[in-house]
PDB file of C-alpha atoms in Angstrom:
ATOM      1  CA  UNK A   1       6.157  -5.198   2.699  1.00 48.00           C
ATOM      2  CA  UNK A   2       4.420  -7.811   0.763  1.00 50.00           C
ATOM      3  CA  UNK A   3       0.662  -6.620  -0.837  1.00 44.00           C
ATOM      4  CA  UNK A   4      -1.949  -7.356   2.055  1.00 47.00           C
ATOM      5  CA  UNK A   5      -4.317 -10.103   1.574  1.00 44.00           C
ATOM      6  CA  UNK A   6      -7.296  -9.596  -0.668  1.00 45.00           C
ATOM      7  CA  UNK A   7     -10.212  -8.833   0.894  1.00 42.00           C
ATOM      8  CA  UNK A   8     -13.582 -11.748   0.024  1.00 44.00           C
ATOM      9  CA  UNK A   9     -15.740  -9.255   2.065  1.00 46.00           C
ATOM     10  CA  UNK A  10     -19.453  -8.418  -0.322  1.00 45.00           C
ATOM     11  CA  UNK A  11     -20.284  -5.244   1.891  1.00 44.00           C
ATOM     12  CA  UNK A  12     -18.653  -2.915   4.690  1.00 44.00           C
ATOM     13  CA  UNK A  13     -19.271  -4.454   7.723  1.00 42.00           C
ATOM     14  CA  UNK A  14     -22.727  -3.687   9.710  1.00 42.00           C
ATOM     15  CA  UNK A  15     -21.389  -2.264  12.721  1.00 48.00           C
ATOM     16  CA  UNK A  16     -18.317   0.435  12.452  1.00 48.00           C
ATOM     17  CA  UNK A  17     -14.384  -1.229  12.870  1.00 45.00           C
ATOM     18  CA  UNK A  18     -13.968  -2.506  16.235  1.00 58.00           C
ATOM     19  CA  UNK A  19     -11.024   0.166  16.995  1.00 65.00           C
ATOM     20  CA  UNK A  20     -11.655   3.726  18.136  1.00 69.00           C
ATOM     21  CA  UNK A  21     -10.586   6.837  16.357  1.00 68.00           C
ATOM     22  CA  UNK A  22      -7.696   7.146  18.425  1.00 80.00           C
ATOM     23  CA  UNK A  23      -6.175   3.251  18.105  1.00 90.00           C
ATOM     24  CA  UNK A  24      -6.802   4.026  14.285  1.00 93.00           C
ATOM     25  CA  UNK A  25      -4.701   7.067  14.289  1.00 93.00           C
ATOM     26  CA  UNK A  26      -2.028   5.210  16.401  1.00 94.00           C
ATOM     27  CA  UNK A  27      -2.439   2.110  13.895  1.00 95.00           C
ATOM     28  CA  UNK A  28      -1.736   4.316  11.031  1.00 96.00           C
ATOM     29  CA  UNK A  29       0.964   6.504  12.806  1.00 95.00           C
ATOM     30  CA  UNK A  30       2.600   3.388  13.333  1.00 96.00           C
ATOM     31  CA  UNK A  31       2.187   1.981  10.053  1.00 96.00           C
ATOM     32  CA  UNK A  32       3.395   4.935   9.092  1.00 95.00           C
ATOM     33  CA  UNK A  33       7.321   4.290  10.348  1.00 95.00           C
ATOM     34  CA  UNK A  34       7.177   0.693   8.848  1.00 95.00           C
ATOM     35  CA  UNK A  35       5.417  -1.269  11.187  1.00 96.00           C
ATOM     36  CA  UNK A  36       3.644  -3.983   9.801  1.00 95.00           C
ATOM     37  CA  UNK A  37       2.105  -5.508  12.588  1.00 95.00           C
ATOM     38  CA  UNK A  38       0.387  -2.305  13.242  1.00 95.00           C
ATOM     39  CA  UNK A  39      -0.826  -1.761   9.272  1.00 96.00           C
ATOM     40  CA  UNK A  40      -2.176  -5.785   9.723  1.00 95.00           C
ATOM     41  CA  UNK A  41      -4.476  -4.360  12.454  1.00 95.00           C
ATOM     42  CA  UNK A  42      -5.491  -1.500  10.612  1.00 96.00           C
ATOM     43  CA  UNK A  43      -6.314  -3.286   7.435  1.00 95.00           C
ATOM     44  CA  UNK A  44      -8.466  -5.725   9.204  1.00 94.00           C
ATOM     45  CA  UNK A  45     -10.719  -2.497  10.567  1.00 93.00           C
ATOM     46  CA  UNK A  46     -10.597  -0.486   7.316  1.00 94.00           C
ATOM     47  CA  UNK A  47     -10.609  -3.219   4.518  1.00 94.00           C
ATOM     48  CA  UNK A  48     -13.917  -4.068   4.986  1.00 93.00           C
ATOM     49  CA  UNK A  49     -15.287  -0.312   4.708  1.00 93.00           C
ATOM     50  CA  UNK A  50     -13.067  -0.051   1.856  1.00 94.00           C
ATOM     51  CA  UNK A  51     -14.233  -2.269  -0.456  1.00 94.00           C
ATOM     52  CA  UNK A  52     -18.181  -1.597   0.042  1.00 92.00           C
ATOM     53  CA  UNK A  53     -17.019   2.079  -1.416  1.00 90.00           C
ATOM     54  CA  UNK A  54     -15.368   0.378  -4.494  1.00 91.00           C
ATOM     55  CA  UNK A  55     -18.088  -1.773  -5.232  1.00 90.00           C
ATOM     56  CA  UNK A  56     -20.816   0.720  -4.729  1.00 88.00           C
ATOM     57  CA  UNK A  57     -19.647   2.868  -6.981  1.00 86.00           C
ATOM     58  CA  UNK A  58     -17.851  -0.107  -9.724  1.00 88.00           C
ATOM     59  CA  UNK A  59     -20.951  -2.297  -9.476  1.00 87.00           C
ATOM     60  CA  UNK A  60     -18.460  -5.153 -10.341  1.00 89.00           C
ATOM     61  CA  UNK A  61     -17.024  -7.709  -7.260  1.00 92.00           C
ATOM     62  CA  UNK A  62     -14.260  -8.411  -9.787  1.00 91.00           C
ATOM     63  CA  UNK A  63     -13.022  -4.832  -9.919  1.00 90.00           C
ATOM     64  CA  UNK A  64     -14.042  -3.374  -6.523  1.00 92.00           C
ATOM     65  CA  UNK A  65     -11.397  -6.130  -4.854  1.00 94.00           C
ATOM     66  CA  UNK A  66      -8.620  -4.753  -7.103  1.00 94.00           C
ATOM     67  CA  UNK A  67      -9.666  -1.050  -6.687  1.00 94.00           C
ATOM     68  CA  UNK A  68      -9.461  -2.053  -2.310  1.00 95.00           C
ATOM     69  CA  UNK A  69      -6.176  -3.770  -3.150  1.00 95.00           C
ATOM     70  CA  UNK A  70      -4.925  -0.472  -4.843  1.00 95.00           C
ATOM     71  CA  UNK A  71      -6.321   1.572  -2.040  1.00 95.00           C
ATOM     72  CA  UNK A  72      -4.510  -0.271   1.004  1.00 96.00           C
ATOM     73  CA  UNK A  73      -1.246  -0.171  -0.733  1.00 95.00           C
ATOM     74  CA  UNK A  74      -1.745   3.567  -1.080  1.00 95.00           C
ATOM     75  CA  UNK A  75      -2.952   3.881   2.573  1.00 96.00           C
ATOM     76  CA  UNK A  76       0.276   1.819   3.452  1.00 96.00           C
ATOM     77  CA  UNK A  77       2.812   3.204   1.856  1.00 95.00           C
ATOM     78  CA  UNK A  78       1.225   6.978   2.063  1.00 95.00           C
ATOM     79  CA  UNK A  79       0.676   6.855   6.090  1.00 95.00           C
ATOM     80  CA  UNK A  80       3.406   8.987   6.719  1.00 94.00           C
ATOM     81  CA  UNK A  81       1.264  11.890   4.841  1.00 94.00           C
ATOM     82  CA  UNK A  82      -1.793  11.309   7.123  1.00 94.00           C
ATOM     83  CA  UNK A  83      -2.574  14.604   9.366  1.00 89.00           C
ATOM     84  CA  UNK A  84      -5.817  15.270  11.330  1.00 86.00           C
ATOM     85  CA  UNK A  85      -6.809  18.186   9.302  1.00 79.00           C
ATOM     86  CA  UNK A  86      -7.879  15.890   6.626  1.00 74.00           C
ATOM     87  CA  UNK A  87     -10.378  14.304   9.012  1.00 82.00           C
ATOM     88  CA  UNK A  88     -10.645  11.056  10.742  1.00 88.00           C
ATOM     89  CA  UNK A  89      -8.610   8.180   9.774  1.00 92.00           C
ATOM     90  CA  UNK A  90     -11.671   6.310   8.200  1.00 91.00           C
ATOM     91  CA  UNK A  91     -12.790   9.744   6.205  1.00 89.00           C
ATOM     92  CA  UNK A  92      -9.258  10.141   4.935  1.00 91.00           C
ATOM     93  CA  UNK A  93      -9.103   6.456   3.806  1.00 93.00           C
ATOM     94  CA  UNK A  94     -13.011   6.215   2.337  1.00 90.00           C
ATOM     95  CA  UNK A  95     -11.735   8.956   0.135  1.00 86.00           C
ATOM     96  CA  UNK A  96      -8.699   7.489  -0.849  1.00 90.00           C
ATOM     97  CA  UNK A  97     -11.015   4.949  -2.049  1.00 91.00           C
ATOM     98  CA  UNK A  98     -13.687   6.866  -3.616  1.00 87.00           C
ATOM     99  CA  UNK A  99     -10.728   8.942  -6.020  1.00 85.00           C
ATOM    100  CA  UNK A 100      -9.468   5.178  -6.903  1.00 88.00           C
ATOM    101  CA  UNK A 101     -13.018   3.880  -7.817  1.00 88.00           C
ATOM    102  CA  UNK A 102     -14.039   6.560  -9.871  1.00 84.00           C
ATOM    103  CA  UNK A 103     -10.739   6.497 -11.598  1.00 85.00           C
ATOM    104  CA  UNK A 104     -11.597   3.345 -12.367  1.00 85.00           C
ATOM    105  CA  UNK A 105     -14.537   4.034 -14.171  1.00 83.00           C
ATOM    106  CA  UNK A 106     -13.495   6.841 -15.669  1.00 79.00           C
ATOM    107  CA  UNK A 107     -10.556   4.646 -16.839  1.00 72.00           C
ATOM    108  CA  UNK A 108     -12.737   1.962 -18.191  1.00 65.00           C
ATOM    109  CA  UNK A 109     -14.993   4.258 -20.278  1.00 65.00           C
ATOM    110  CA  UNK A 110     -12.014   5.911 -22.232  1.00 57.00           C
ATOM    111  CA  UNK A 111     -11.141   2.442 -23.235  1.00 55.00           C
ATOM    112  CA  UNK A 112     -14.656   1.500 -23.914  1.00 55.00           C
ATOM    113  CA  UNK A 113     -15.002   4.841 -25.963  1.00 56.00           C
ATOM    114  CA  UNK A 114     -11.511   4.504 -27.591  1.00 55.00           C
ATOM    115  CA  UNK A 115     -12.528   0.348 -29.102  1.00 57.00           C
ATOM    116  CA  UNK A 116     -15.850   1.162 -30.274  1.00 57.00           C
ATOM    117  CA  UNK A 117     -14.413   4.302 -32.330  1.00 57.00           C
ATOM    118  CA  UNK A 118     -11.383   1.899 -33.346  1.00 55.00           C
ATOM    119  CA  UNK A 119     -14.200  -0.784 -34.363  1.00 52.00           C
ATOM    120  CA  UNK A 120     -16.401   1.896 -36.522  1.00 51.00           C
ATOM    121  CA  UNK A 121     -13.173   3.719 -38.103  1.00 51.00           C
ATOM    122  CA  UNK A 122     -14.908   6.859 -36.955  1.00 51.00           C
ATOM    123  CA  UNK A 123     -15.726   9.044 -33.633  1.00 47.00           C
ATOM    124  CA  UNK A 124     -19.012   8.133 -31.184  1.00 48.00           C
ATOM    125  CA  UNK A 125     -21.701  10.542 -32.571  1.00 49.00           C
ATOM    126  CA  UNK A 126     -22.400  11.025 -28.864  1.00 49.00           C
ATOM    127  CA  UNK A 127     -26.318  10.323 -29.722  1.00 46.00           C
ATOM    128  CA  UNK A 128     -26.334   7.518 -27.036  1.00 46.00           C
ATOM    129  CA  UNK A 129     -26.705   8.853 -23.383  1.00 46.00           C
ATOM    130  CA  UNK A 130     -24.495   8.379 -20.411  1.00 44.00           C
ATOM    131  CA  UNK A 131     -24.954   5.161 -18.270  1.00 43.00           C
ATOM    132  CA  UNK A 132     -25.949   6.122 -14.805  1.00 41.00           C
ATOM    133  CA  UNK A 133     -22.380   5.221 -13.795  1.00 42.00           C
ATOM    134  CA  UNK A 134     -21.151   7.722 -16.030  1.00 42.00           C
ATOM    135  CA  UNK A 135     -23.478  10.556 -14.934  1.00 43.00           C
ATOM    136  CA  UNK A 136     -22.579   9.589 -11.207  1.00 40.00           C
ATOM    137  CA  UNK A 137     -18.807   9.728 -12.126  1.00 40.00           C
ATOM    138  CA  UNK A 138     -19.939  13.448 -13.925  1.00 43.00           C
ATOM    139  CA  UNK A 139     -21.324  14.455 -10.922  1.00 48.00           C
ATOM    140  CA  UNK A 140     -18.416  13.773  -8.306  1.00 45.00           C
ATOM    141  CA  UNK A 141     -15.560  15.118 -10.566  1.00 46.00           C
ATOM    142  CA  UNK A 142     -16.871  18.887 -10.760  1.00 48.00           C
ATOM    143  CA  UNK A 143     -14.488  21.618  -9.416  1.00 53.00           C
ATOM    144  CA  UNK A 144     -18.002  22.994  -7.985  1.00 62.00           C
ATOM    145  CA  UNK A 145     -18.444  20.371  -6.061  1.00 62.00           C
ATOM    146  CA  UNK A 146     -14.572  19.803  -4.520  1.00 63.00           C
ATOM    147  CA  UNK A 147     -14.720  23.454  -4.430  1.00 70.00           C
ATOM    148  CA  UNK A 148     -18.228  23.576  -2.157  1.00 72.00           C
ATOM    149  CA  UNK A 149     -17.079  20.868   0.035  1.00 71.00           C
ATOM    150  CA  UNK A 150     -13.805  22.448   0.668  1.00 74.00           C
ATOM    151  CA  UNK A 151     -16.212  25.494   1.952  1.00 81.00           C
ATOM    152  CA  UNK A 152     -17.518  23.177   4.655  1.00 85.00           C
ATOM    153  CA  UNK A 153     -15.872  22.675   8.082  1.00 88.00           C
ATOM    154  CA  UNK A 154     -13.627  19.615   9.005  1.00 86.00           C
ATOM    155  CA  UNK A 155     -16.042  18.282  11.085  1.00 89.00           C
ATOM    156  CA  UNK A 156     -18.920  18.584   8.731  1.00 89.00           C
ATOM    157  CA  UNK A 157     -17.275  16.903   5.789  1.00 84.00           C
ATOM    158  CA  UNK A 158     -16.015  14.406   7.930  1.00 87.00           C
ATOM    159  CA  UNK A 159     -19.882  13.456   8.750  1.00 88.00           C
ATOM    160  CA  UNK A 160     -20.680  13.565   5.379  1.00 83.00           C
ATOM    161  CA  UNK A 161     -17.785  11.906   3.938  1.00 80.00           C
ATOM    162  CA  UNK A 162     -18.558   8.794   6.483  1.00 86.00           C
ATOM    163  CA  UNK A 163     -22.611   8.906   5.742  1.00 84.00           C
ATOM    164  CA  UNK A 164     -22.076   9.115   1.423  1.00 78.00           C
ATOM    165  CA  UNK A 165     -19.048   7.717   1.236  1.00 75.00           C
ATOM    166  CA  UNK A 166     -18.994   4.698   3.920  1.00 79.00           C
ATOM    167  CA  UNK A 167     -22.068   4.508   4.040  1.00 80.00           C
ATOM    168  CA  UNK A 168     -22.363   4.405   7.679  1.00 85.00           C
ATOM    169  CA  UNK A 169     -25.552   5.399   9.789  1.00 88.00           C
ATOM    170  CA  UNK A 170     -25.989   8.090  11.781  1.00 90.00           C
ATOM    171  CA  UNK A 171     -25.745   6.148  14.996  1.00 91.00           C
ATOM    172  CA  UNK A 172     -22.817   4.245  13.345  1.00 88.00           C
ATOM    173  CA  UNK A 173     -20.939   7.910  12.842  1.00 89.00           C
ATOM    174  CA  UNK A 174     -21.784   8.626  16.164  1.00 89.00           C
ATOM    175  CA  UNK A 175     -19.557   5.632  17.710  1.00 86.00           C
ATOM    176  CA  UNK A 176     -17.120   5.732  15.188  1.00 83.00           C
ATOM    177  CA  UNK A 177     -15.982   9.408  16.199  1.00 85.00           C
ATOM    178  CA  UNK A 178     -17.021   9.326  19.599  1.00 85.00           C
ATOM    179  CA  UNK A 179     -19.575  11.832  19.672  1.00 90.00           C
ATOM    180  CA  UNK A 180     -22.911  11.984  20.485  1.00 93.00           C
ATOM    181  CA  UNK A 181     -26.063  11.362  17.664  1.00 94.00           C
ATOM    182  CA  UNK A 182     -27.347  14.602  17.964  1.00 94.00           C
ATOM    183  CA  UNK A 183     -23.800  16.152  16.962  1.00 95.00           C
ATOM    184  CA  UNK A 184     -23.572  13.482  13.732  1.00 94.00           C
ATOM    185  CA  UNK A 185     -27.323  15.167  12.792  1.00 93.00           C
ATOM    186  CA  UNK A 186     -26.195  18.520  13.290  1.00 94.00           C
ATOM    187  CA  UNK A 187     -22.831  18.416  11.321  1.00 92.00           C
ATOM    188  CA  UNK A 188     -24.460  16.161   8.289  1.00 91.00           C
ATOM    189  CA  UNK A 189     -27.664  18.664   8.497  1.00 91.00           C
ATOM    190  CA  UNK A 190     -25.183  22.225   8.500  1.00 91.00           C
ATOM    191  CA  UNK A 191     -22.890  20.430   5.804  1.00 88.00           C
ATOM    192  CA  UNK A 192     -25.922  19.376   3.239  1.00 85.00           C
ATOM    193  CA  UNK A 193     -27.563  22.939   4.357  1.00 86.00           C
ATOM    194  CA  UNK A 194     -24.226  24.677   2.980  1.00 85.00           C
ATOM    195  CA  UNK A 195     -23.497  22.300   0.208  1.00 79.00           C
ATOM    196  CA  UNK A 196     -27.173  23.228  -1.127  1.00 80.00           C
ATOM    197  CA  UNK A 197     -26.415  26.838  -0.539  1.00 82.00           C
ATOM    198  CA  UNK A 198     -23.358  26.384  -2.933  1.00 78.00           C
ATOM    199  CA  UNK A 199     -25.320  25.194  -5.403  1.00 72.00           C
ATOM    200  CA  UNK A 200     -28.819  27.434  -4.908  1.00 72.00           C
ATOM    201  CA  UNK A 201     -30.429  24.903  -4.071  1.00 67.00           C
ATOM    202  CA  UNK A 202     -33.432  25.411  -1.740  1.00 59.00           C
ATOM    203  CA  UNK A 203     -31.839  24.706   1.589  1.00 57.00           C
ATOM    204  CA  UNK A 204     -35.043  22.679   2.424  1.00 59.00           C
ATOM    205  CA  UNK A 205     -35.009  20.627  -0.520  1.00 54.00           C
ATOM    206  CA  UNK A 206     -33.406  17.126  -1.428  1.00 48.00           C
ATOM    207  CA  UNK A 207     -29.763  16.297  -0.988  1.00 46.00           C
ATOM    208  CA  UNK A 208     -27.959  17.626  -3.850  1.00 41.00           C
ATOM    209  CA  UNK A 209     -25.561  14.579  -4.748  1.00 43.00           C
ATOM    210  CA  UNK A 210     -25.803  11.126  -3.870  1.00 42.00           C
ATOM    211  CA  UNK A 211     -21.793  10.894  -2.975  1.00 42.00           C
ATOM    212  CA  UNK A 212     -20.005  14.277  -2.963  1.00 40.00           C
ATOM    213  CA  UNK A 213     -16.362  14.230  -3.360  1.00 40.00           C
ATOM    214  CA  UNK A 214     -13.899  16.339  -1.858  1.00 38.00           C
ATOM    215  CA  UNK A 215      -9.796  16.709  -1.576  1.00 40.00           C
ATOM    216  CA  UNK A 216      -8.357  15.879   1.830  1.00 40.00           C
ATOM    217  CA  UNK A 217      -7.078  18.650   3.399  1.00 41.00           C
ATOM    218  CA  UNK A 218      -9.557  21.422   2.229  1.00 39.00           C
ATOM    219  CA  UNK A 219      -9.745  24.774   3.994  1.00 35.00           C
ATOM    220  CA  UNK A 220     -11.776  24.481   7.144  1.00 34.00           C
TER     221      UNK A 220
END
């Protein structure tokens, strides 16, 4: 299959993709056994979403429209590999994304870090702090934190996933699974409630990451 079209889009669409869970699942199940009518139909519901992740966390249009390039290839030619337990289809593909973004980053630094010791003939003293990207990308790659998240239920890190990752609203959650608000609050409310116990945090206090990242297919 020829490499999708590259996506123009500045931010994930306002409202959620058009198709339910279920016609996403079908989509992908499809694309899954080659068909690339079905994968066109998915990539016009999920590019969109994808490429707001990218660019939220690569700050750069240049580089977030490579990273969503990267990421539907993946989702294309890894469909097969989808199950449920990782979460909706949307969850499992925002997270796809996320791992590729902060790759990215990650990615870039070394080669920042490995010219700038080439251009002084001698190792970074490590005097100058870590750009905020950096301490974001710090943040997200912790075993403690894929390790906490994995502690949650599928349901709650699906919530969360879709509200730090995509983005989305609660109400927008809400329609994309097919559930009512008051279940969205309740799952993002018991996830961040756990997630804070993880890290004794005061289960009252602040959110205790911006983004969290997780492994598809943790234990429930």
């Amino acid at each position: 299959m020829t490499t999708p079209t590259q996506t123009r889009t500045d931010a994930p669409p306002a409202d959620p993709p058009g198709p339910a869970p279920g016609d996403l699942r079908r989509l992908l199940a499809l694309s899954g056994h080659g068909d690339e009518a079905a994968f066109e139909l998915l990539y016009r519901a999920i590019s969109g979403p994808v490429y707001g992740v990218a660019l939220r966390v690569l700050r750069s249009r240049a580089h977030a429209e490579e990273v969503a390039q990267e990421v539907l290839v993946e989702v294309w030619r890894a469909a097969a590999t989808y199950r449920p337990a990782h979460g909706s289809v949307l969850a499992w593909v925002l997270t796809i994304a996320h791992h590729r973004a902060v790759d990215r980053v990650r990615s870039a630094r070394a080669a920042a870090d490995r010219e700038r010791r080439s251009a002084l003939r001698e190792p970074v003293a490590g005097a100058r702090s870590d750009p905020p990207d950096e301490q974001v990308v710090r943040s997200l790659d912790g075993a403690e934190v894929r390790s906490a998240l994995a502690g949650l239920s599928r349901l709650q890190r699906e919530a969360v996933v879709l509200a730090y990752y995509g983005g989305y609203s609660q109400r927008e959650i809400a329609q994309l699974l097919g559930v009512p608000l008051g279940t969205v609050k309740s799952r993002i409310r018991g996830g961040l409630t756990r997630l804070r116990a993880a890290f004794g945090l005061d289960p009252d206090g602040p959110r205790p990451m911006a983004a969290p990242a997780y492994q598809p297919g943790g234990t429930r």
